[in-house]
mmCIF file of C-alpha atoms in Angstrom:
data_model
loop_
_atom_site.group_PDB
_atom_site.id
_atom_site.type_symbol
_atom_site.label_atom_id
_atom_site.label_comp_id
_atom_site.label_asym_id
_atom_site.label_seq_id
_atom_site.Cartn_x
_atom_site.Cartn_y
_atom_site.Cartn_z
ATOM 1 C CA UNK A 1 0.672 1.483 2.616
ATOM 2 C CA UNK A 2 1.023 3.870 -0.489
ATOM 3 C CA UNK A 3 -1.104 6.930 -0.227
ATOM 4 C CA UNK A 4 -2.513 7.405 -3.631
ATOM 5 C CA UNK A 5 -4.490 9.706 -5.774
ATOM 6 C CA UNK A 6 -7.264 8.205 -8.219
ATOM 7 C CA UNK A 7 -7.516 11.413 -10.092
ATOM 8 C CA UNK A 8 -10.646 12.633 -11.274
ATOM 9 C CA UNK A 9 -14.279 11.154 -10.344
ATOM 10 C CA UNK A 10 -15.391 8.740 -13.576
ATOM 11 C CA UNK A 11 -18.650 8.953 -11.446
ATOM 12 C CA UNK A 12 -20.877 5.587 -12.025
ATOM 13 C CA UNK A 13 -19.405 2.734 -13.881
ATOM 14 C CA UNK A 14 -21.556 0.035 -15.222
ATOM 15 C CA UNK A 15 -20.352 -2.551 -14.626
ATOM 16 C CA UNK A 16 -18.076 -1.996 -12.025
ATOM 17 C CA UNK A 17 -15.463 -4.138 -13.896
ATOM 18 C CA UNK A 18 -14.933 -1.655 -16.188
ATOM 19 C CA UNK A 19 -13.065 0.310 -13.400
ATOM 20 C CA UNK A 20 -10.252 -2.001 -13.364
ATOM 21 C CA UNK A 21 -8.461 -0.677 -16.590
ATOM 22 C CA UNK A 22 -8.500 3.505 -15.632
ATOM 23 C CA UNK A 23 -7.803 1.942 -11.869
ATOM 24 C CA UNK A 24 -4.290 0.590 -12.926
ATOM 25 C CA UNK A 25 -3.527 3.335 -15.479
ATOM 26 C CA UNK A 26 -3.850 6.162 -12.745
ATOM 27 C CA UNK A 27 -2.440 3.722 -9.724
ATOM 28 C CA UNK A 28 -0.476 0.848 -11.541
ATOM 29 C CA UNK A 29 -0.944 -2.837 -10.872
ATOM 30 C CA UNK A 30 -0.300 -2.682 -7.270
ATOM 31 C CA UNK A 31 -2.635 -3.937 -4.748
ATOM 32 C CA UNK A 32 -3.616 -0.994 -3.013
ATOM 33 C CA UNK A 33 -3.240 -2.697 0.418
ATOM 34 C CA UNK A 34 -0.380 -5.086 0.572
ATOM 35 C CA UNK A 35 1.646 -2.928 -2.465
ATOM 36 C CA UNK A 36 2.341 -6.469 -4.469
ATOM 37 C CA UNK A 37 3.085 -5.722 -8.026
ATOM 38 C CA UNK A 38 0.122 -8.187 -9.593
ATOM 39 C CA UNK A 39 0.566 -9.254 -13.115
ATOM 40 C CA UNK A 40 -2.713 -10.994 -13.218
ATOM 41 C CA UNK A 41 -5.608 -11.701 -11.314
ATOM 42 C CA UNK A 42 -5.859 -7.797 -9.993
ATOM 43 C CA UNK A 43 -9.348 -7.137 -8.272
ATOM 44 C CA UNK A 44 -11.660 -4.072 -8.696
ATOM 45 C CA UNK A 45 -12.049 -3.572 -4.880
ATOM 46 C CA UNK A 46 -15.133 -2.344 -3.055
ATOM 47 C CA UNK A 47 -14.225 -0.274 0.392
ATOM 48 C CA UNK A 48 -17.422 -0.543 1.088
ATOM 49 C CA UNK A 49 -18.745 -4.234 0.423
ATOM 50 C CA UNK A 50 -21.341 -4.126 -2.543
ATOM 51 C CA UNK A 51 -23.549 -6.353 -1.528
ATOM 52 C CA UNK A 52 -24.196 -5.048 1.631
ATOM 53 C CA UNK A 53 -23.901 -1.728 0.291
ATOM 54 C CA UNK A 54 -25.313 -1.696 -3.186
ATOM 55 C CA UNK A 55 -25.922 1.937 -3.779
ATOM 56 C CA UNK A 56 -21.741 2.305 -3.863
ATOM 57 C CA UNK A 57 -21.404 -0.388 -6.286
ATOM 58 C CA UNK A 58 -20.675 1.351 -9.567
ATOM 59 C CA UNK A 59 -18.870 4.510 -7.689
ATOM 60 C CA UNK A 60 -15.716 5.651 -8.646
ATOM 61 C CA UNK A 61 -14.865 6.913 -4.954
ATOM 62 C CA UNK A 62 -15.587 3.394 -3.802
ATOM 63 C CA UNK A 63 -12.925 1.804 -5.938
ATOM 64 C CA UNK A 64 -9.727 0.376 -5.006
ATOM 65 C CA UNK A 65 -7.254 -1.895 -6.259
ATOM 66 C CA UNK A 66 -6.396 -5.414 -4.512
ATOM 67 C CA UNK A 67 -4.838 -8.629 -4.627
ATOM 68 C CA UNK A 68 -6.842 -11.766 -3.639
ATOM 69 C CA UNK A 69 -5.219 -11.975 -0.242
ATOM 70 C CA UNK A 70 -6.230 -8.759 0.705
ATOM 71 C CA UNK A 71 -9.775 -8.234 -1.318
ATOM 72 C CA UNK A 72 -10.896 -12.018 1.094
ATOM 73 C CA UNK A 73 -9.610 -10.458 4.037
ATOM 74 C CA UNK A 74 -11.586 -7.687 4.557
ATOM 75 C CA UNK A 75 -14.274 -9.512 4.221
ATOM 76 C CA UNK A 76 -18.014 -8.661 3.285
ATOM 77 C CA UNK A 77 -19.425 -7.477 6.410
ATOM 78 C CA UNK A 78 -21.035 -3.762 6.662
ATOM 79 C CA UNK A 79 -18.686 -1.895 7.818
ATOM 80 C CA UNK A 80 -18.125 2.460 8.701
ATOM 81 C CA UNK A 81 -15.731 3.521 5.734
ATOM 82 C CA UNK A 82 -14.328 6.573 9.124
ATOM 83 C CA UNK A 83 -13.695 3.303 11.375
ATOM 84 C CA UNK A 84 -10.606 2.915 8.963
ATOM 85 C CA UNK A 85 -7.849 4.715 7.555
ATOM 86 C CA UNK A 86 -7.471 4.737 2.958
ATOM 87 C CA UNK A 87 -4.803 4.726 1.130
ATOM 88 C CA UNK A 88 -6.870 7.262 -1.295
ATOM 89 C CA UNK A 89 -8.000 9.414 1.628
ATOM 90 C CA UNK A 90 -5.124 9.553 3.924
ATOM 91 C CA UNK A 91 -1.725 9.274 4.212
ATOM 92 C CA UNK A 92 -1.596 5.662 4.560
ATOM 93 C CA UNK A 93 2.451 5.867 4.544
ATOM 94 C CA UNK A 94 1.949 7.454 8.316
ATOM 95 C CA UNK A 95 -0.153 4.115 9.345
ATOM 96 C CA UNK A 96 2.158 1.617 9.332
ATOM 97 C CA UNK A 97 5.815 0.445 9.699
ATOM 98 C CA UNK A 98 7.731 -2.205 8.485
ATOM 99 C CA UNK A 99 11.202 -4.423 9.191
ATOM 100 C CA UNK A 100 12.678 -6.520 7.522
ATOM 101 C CA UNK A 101 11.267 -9.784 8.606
ATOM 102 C CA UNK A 102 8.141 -8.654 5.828
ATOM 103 C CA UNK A 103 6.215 -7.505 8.716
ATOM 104 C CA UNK A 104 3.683 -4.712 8.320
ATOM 105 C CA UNK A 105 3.229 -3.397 12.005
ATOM 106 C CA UNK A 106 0.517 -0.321 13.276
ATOM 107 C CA UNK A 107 2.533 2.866 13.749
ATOM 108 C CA UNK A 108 1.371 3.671 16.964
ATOM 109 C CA UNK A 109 2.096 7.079 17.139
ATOM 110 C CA UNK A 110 -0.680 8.875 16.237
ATOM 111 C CA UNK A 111 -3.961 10.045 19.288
ATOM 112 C CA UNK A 112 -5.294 7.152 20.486
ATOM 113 C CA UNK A 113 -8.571 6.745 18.272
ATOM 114 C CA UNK A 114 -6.317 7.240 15.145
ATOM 115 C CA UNK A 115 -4.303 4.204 16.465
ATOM 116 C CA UNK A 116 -7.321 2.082 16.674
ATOM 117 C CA UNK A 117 -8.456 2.778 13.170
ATOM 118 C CA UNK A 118 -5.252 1.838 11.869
ATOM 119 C CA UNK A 119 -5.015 -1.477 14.226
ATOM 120 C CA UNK A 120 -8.387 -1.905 12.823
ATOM 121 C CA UNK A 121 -7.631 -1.334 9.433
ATOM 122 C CA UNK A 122 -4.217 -3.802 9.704
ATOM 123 C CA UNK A 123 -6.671 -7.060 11.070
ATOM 124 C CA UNK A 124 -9.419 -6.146 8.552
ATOM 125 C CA UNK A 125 -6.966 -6.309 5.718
ATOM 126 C CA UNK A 126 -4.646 -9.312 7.028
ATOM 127 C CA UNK A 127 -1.597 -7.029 7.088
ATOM 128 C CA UNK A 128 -1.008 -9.155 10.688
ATOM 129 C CA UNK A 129 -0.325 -12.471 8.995
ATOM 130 C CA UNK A 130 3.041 -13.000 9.370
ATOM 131 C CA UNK A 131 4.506 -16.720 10.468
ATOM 132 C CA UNK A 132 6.736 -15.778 13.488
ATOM 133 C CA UNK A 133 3.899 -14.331 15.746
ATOM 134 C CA UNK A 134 6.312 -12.067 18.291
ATOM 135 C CA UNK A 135 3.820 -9.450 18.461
ATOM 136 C CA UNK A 136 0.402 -9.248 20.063
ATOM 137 C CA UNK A 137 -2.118 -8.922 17.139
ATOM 138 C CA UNK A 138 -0.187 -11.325 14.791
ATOM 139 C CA UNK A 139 -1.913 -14.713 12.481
ATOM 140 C CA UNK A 140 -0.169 -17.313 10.912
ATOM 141 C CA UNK A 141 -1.181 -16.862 7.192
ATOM 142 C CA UNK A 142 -2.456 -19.953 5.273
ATOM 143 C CA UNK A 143 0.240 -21.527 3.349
ATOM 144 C CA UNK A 144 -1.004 -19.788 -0.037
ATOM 145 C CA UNK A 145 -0.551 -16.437 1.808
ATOM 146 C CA UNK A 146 2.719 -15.323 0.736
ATOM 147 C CA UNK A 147 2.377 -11.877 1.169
ATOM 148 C CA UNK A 148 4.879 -11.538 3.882
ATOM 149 C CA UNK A 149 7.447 -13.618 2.306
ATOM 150 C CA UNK A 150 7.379 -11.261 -0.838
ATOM 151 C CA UNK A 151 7.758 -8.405 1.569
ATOM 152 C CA UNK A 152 10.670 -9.527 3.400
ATOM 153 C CA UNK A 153 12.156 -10.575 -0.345
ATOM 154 C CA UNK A 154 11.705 -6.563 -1.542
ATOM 155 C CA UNK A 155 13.365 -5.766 1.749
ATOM 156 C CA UNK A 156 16.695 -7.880 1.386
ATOM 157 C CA UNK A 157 16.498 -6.708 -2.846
ATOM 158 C CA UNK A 158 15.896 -2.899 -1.225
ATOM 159 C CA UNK A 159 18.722 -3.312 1.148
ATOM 160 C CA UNK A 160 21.638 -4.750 -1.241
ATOM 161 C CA UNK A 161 20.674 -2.279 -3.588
ATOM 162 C CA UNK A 162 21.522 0.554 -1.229
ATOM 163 C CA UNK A 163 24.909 -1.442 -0.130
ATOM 164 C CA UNK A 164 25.509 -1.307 -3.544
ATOM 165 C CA UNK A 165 24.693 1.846 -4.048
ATOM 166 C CA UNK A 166 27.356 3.614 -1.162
ATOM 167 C CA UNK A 167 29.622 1.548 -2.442
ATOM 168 C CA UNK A 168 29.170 3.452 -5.903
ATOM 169 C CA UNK A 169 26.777 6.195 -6.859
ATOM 170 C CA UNK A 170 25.288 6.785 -10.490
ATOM 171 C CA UNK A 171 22.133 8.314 -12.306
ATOM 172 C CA UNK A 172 22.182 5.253 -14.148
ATOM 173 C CA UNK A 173 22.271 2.455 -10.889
ATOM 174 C CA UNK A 174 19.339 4.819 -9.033
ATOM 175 C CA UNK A 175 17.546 4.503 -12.328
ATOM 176 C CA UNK A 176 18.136 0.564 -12.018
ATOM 177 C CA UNK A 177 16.773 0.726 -8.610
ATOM 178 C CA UNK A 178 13.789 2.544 -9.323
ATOM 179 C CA UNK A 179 13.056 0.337 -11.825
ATOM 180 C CA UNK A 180 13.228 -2.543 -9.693
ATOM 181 C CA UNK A 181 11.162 -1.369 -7.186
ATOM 182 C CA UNK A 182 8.828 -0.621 -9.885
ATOM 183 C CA UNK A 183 8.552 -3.825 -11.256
ATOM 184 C CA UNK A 184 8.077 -6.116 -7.348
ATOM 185 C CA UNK A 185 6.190 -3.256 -6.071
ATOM 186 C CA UNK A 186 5.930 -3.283 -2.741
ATOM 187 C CA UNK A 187 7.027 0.653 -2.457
ATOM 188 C CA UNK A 188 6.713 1.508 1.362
ATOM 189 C CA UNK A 189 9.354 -0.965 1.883
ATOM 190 C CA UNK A 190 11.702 0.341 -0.688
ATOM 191 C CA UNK A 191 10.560 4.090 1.097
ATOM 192 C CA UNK A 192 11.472 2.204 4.497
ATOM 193 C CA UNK A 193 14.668 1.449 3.069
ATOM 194 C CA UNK A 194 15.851 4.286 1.571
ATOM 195 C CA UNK A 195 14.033 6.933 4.273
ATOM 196 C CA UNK A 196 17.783 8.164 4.687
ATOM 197 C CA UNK A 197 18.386 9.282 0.760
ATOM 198 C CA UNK A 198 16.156 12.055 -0.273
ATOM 199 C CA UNK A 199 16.526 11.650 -3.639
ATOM 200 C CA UNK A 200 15.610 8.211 -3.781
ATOM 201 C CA UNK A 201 12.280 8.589 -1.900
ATOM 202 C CA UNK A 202 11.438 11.181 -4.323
ATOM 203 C CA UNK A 203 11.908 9.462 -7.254
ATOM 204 C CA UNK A 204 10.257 6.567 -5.968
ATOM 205 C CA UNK A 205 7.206 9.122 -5.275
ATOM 206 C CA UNK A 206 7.187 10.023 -8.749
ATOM 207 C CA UNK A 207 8.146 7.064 -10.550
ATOM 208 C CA UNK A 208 4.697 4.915 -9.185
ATOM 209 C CA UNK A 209 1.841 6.314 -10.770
ATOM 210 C CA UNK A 210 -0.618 8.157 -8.689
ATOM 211 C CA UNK A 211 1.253 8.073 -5.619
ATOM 212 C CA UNK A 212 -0.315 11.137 -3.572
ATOM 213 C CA UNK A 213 2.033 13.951 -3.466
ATOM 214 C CA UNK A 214 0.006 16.309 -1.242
ATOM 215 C CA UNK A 215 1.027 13.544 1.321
ATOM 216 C CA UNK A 216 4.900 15.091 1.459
ATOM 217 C CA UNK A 217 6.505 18.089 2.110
ATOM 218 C CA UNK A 218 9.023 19.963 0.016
ATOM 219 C CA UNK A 219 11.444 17.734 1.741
ATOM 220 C CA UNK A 220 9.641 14.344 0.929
ATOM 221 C CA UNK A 221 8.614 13.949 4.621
ATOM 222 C CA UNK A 222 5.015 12.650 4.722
ATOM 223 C CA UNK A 223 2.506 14.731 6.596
ATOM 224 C CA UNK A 224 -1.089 14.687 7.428
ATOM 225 C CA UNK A 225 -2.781 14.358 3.932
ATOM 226 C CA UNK A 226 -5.402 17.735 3.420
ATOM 227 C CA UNK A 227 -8.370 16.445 4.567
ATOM 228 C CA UNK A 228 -7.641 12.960 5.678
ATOM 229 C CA UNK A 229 -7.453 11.703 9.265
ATOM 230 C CA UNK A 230 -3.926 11.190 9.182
#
């Protein structure tokens, strides 16, 4: 999951709609769960529920981006925003793994009550839907779900792309590939992909808009975000 930086506090927005245009001029129009590139149909996304929780409605800090998948999965329940881990508060890159079979698995390597927010935060979101259920945690995802198909998809385009690119090297082909990766989204997998070629992780940092930078070293190795959990 992207780590990302929203910028500056707009403070209240009435109505909260009105969030979704500075939302995907600061972050892009990537679900800020899943990372699918969404050309229409983009939610302004509530951490915190807001009908459970309607003094956050109209809050800036309480504003996400996501895809219908994702915004149905977490549900509407009252929840404990420190129970999970955020993609705007911590570096969500650390959270979770992925393969190529478009599966998006907890990285368990973190203390133990780190580890359950993030297992929390992958069942919350859906992030377990996957159909080959091989590990423990897993859900078949409804056949409009598609979520891990597009993942696996960015992961064989990711892949050929960097087959392509050993077998010759150019400014202008890692342009082409950053471009790519811009327009299916999906940029932890292409960071998965290409977590061997420094240059390509960083231009992949600074090519999405509002990716959080504070979440990498000078070296492009993600570390504990300043202030986050993880």
């Amino acid at each position: 999951m992207r780590p990302v930086n929203k910028g500056t506090d707009l403070g209240e927005i009435k109505p909260y709609e009105n969030a979704q245009q500075p939302l995907r001029e600061r972050l892009g129009e990537y679900c800020s769960y899943c990372e699918r590139w969404i050309a229409s149909g983009i939610h302004v996304e509530h951490k915190k529920p807001k009908n459970e929780y309607p003094e956050t409605k109209f809050l800036w800090n309480n504003f996400l981006l996501a895809c219908g998948n994702c915004n149905s999965g977490k549900g509407h329940s009252q929840l404990n925003l420190d129970d999970y881990v955020w993609p705007d508060s911590d570096n969500t890159l650390l959270a979770f793994s992925y393969d190529s079979q478009g599966r998006v698995l907890p990285n368990k390597i973190h203390a133990e009550p780190i580890n359950r927010k993030i297992e929390k935060t992958w069942l919350a979101l859906g992030l377990n839907k996957h159909p080959d259920r091989q590990i423990n945690g897993q859900q078949v995802p409804t056949s409009k779900d598609k979520r891990w198909l597009h993942r696996q998809q960015a992961w064989q385009n990711a892949s050929k792309r960097k087959s392509q690119l050993a077998v010759f090297d150019s400014e202008e082909r890692r342009t082409e590939i950053v471009e790519m990766a811009l327009q299916r989204g999906f940029w932890s997998v292409w960071m998965t992909v290409f977590q061997d070629d420094v240059d390509m992780r960083r231009r992949l940092i600074e090519a999405f808009p509002g990716t959080a930078k504070a979440c990498f070293d000078e070296n492009i190795r993600p570390t504990q975000r300043p202030g986050g959990q993880i």
